[in-house]
PDB file of C-alpha atoms and ligand atoms in Angstrom:
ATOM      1  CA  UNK A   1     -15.889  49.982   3.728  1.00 92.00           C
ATOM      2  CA  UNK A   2     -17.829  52.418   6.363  1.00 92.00           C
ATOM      3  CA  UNK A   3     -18.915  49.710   8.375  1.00 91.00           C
ATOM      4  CA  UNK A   4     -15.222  47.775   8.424  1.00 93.00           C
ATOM      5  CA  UNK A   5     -13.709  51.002   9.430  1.00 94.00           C
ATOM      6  CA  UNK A   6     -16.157  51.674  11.923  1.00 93.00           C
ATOM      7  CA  UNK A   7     -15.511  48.130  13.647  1.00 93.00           C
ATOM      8  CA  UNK A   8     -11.433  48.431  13.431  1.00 96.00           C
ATOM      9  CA  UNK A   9     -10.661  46.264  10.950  1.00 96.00           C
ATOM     10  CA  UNK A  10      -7.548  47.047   9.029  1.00 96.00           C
ATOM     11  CA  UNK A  11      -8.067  45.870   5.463  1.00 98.00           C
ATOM     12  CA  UNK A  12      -6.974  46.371   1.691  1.00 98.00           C
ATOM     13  CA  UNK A  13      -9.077  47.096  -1.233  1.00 98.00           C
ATOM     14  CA  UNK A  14      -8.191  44.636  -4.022  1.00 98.00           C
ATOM     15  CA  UNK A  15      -9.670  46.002  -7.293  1.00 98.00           C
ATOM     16  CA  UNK A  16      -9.755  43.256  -9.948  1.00 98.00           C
ATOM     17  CA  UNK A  17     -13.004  43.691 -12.265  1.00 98.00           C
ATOM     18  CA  UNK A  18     -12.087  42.350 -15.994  1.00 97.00           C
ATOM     19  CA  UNK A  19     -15.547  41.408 -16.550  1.00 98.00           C
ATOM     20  CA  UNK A  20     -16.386  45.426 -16.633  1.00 98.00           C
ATOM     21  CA  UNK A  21     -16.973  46.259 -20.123  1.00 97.00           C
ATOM     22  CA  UNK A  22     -16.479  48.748 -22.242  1.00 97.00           C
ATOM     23  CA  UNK A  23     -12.829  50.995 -20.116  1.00 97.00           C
ATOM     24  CA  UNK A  24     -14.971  53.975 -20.049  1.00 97.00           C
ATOM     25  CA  UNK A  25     -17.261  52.159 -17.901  1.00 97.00           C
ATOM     26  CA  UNK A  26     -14.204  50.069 -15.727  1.00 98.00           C
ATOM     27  CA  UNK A  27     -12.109  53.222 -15.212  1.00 97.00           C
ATOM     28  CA  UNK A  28     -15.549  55.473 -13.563  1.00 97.00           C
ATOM     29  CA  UNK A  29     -15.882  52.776 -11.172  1.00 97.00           C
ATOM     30  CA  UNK A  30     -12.093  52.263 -10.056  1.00 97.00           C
ATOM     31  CA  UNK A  31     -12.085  55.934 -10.142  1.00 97.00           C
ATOM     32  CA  UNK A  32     -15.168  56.090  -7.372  1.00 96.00           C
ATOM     33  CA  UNK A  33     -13.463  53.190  -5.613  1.00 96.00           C
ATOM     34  CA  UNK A  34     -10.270  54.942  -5.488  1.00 97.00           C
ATOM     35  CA  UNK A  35     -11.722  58.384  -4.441  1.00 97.00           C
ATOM     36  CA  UNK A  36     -13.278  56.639  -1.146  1.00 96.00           C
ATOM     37  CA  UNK A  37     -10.174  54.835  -0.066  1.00 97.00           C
ATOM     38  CA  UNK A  38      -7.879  57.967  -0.062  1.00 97.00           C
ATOM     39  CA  UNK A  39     -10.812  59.746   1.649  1.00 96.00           C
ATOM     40  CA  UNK A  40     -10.271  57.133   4.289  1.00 95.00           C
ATOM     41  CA  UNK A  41      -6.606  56.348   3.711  1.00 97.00           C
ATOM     42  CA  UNK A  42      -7.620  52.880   2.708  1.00 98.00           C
ATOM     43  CA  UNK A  43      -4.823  50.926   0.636  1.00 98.00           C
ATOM     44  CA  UNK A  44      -6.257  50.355  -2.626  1.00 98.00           C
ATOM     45  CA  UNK A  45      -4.391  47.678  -4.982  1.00 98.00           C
ATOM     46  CA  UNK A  46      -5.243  48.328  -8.500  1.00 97.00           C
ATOM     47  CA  UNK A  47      -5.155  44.856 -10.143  1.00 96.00           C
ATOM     48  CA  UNK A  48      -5.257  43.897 -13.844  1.00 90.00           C
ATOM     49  CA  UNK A  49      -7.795  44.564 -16.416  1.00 94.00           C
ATOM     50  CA  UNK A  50      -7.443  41.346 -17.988  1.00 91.00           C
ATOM     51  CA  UNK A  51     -10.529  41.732 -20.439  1.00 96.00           C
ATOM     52  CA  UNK A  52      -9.203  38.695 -22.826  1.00 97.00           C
ATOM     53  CA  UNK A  53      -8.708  36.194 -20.168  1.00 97.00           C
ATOM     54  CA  UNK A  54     -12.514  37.230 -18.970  1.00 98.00           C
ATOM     55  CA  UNK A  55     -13.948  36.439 -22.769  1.00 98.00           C
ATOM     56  CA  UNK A  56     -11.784  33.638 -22.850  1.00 98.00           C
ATOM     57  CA  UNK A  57     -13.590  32.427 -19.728  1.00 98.00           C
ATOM     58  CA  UNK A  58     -17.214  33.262 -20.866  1.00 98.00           C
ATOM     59  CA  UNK A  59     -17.034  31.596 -24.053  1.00 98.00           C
ATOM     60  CA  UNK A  60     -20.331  29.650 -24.757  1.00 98.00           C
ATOM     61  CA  UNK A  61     -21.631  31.387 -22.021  1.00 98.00           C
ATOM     62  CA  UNK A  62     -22.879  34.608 -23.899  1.00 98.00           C
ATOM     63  CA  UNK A  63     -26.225  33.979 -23.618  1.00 98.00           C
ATOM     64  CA  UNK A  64     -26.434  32.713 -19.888  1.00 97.00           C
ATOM     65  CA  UNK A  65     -28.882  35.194 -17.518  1.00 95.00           C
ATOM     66  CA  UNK A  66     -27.108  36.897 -14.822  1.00 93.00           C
ATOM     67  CA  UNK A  67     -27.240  34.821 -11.595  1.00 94.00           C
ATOM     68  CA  UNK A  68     -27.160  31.576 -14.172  1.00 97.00           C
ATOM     69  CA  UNK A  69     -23.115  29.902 -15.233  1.00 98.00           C
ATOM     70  CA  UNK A  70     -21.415  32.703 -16.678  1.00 98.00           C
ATOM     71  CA  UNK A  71     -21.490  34.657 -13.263  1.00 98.00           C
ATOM     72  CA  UNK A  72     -20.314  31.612 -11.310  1.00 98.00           C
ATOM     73  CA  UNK A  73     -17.440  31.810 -14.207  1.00 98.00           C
ATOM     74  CA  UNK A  74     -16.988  35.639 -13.045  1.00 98.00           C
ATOM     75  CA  UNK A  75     -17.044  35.437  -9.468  1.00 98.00           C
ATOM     76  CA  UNK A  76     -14.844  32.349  -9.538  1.00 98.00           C
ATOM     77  CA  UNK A  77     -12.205  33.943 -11.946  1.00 98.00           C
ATOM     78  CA  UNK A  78     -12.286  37.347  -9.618  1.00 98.00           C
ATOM     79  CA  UNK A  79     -11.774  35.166  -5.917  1.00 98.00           C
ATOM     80  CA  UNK A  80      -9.471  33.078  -7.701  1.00 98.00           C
ATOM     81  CA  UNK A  81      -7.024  36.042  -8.353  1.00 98.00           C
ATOM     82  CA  UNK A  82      -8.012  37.417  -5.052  1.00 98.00           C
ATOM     83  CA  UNK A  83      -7.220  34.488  -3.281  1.00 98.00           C
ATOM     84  CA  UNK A  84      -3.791  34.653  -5.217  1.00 98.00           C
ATOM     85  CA  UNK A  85      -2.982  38.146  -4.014  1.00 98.00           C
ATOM     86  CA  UNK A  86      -3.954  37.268  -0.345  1.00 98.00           C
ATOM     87  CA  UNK A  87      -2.056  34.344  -0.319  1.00 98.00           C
ATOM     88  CA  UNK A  88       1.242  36.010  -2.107  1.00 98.00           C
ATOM     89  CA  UNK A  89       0.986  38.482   0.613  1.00 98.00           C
ATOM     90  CA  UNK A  90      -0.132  37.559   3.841  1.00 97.00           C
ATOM     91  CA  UNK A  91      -3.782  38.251   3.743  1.00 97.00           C
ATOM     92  CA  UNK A  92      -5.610  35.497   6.044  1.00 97.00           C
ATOM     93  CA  UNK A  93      -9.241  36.801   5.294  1.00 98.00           C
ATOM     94  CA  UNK A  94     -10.977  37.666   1.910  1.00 98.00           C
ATOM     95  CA  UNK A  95     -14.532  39.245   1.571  1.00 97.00           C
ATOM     96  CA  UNK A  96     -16.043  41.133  -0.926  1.00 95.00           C
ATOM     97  CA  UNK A  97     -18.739  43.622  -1.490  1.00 91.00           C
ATOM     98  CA  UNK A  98     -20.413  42.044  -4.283  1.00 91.00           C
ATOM     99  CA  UNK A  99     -23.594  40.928  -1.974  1.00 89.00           C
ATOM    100  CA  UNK A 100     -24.831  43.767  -0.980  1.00 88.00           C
ATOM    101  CA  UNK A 101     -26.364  44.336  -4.690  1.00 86.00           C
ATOM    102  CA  UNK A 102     -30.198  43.052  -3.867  1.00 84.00           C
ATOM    103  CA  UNK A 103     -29.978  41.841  -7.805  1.00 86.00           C
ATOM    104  CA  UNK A 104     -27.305  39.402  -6.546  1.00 91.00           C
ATOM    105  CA  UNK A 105     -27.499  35.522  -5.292  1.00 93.00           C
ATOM    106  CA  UNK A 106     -25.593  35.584  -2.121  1.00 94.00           C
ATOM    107  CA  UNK A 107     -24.834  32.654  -1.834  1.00 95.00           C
ATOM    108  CA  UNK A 108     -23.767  31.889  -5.683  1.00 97.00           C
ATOM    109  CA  UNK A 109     -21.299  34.689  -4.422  1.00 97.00           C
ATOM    110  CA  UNK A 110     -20.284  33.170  -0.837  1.00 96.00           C
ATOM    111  CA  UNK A 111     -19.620  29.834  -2.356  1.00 97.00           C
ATOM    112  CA  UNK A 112     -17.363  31.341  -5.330  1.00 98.00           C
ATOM    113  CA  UNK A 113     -15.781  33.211  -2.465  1.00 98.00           C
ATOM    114  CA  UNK A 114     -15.398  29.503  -0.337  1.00 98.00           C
ATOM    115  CA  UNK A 115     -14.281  27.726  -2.766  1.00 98.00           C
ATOM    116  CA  UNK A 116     -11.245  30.369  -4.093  1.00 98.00           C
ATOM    117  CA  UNK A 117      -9.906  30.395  -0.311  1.00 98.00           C
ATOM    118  CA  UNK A 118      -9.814  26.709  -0.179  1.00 98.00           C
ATOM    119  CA  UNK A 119      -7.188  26.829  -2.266  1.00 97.00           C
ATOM    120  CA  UNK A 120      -4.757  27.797   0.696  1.00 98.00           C
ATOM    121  CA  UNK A 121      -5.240  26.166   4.116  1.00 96.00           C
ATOM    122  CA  UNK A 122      -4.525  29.228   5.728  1.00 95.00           C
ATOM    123  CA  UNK A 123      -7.380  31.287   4.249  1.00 98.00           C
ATOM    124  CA  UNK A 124     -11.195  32.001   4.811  1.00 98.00           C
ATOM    125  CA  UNK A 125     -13.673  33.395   3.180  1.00 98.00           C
ATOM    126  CA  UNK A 126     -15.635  35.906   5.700  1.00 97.00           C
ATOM    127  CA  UNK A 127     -19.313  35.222   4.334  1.00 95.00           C
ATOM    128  CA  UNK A 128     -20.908  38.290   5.874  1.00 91.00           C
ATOM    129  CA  UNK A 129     -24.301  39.508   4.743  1.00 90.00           C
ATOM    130  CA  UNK A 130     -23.750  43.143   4.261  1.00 88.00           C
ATOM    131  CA  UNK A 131     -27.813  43.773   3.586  1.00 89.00           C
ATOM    132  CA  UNK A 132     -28.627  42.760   7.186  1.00 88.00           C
ATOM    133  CA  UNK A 133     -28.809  45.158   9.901  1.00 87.00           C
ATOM    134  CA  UNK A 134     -29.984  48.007   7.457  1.00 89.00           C
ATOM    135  CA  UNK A 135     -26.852  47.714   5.420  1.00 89.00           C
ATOM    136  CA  UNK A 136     -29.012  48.009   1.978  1.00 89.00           C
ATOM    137  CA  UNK A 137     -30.179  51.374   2.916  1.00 91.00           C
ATOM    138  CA  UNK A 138     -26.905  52.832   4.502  1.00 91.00           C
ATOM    139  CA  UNK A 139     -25.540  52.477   0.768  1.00 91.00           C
ATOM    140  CA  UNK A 140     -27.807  54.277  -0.718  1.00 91.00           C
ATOM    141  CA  UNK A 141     -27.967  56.423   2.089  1.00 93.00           C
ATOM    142  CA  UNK A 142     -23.091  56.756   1.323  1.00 94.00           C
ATOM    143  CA  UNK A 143     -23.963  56.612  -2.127  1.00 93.00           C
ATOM    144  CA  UNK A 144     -26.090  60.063  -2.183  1.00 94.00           C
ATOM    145  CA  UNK A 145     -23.819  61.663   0.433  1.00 94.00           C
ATOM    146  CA  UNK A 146     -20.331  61.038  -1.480  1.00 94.00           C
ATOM    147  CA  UNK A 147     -22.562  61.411  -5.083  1.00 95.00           C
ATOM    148  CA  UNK A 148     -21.281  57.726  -6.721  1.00 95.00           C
ATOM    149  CA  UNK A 149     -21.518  57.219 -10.160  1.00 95.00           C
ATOM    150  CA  UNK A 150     -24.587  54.480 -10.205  1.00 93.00           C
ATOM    151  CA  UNK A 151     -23.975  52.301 -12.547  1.00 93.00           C
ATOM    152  CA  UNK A 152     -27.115  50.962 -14.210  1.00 94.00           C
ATOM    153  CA  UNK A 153     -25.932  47.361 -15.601  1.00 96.00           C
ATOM    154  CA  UNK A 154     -23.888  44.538 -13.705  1.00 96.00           C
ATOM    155  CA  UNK A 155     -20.656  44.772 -15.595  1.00 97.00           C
ATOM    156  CA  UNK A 156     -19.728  42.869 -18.760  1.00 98.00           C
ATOM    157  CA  UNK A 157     -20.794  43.396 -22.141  1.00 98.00           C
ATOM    158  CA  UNK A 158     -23.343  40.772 -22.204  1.00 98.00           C
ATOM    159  CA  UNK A 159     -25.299  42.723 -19.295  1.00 97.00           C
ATOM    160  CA  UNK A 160     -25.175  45.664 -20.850  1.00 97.00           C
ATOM    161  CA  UNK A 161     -26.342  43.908 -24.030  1.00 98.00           C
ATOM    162  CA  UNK A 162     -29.786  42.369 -21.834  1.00 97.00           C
ATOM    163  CA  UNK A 163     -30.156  45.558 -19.869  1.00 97.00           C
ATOM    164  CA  UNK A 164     -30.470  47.623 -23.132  1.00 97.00           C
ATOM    165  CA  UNK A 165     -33.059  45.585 -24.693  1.00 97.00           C
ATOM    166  CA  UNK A 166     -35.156  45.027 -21.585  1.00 97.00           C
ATOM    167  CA  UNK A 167     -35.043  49.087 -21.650  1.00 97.00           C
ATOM    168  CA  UNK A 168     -36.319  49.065 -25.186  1.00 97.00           C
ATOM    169  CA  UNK A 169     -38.761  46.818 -24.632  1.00 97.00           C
ATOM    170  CA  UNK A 170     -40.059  48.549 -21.968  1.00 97.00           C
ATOM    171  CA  UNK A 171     -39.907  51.924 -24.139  1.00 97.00           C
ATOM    172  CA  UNK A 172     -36.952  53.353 -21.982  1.00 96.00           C
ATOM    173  CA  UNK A 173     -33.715  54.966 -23.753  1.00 96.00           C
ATOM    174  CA  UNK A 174     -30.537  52.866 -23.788  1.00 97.00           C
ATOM    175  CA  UNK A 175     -28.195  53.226 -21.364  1.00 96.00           C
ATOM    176  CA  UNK A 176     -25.688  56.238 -22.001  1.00 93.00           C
ATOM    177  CA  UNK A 177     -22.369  56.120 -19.808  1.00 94.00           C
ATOM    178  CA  UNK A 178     -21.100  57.787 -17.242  1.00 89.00           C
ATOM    179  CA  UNK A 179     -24.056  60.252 -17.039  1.00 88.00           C
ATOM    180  CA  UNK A 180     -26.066  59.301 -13.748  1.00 87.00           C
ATOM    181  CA  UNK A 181     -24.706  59.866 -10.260  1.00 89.00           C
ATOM    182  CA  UNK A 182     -26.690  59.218  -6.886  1.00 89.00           C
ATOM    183  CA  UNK A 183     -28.309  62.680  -6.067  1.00 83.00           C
ATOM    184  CA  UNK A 184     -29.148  63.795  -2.642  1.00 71.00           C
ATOM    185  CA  UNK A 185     -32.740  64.188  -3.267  1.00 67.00           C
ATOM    186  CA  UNK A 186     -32.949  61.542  -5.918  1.00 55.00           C
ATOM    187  CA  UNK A 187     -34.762  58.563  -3.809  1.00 47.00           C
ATOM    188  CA  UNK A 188     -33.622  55.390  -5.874  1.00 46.00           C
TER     189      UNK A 188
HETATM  190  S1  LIG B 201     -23.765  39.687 -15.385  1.00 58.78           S
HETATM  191 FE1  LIG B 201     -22.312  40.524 -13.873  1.00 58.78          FE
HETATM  192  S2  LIG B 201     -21.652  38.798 -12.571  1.00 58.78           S
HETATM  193 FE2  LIG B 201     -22.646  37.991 -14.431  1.00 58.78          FE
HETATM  194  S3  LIG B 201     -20.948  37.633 -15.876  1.00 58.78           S
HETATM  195 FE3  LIG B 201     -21.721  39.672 -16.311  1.00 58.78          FE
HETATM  196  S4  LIG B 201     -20.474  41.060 -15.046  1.00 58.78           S
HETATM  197 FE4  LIG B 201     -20.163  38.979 -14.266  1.00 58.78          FE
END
């Protein structure tokens, strides 16, 4: 968002995450997303959460491992609806920040992203790489400044689910919610 500003490019924040799972968790990251735009006077369009169409989407998928077929499903169902919104009002360019997560495919993302703009002929998909360029450690470097929440799992319940027993495996407590935020001198 930073960086976009910093360049002069007008944009809109389109918030549509029904794959976050359980509210507490969905509404403490809209929340953080929300607090930034109005910091910046961003516009921020608060979409759906449209949990049952998400399930509907990821049955049979339960037990696919993040980066595998149910996170294609995700990003698809998430471009597709952005795509929707750009298209239903005027948008010629969709992005998203989803790549800058290191734990992410980036191109299982861009071509998600490609394939819900080629839905219109007058959209693209900007396939930037926002870890290039030292992007990777400006967030962290924004994320202790503004003190985000940090979440600690991807998103849906089925994340939380693997995260949780990797942690017990590895002798660590479960994740508790809405509990850790990026500190200045914490160095994750
Ligand atoms: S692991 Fe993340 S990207 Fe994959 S389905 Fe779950 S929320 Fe979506």
């Amino acid at each position: 968002m930073e960086a976009m500003l910093a360049s002069g490019i007008e944009y809109t924040i389109f918030f549509y995450n029904p794959n976050i799972h359980p509210l507490k968790e969905y509404e403490l990251r809209k929340e953080e997303n929300i607090r930034f735009a109005e910091k910046f006077g961003v516009p921020f369009v608060d979409a759906d959460y449209d949990r049952d169409n998400w399930f509907e989407r990821a049955k049979g998928m339960e037990w696919s491992p993040e980066r595998g077929e149910r996170c294609t499903m995700c990003f698809d169902m998430r471009f597709e609806r952005t795509a929707l919104y750009a298209h239903e009002n005027g948008f010629p360019v969709i992005t998203s920040s989803l790549g800058i997560s290191r734990w992410k495919d980036m191109k299982q993302i861009n071509d998600c992203g490609v394939r819900a703009a080629a839905n219109y002929p007058e959209m693209m998909y900007w396939e930037f790489n926002w870890r290039k360029g030292g992007g990777s450690a400006r967030m962290i470097e924004i994320s202790k400044r503004e003190r985000f929440y940090q979440q600690e799992y991807c998103g849906c319940i089925y994340s939380l689910r693997d995260t949780n027993r990797h942690r017990v495996a590895t002798g660590r407590e479960r994740i508790t919610i809405g509990v850790q935020y990026y500190e200045p001198e914490n160095n994750k």
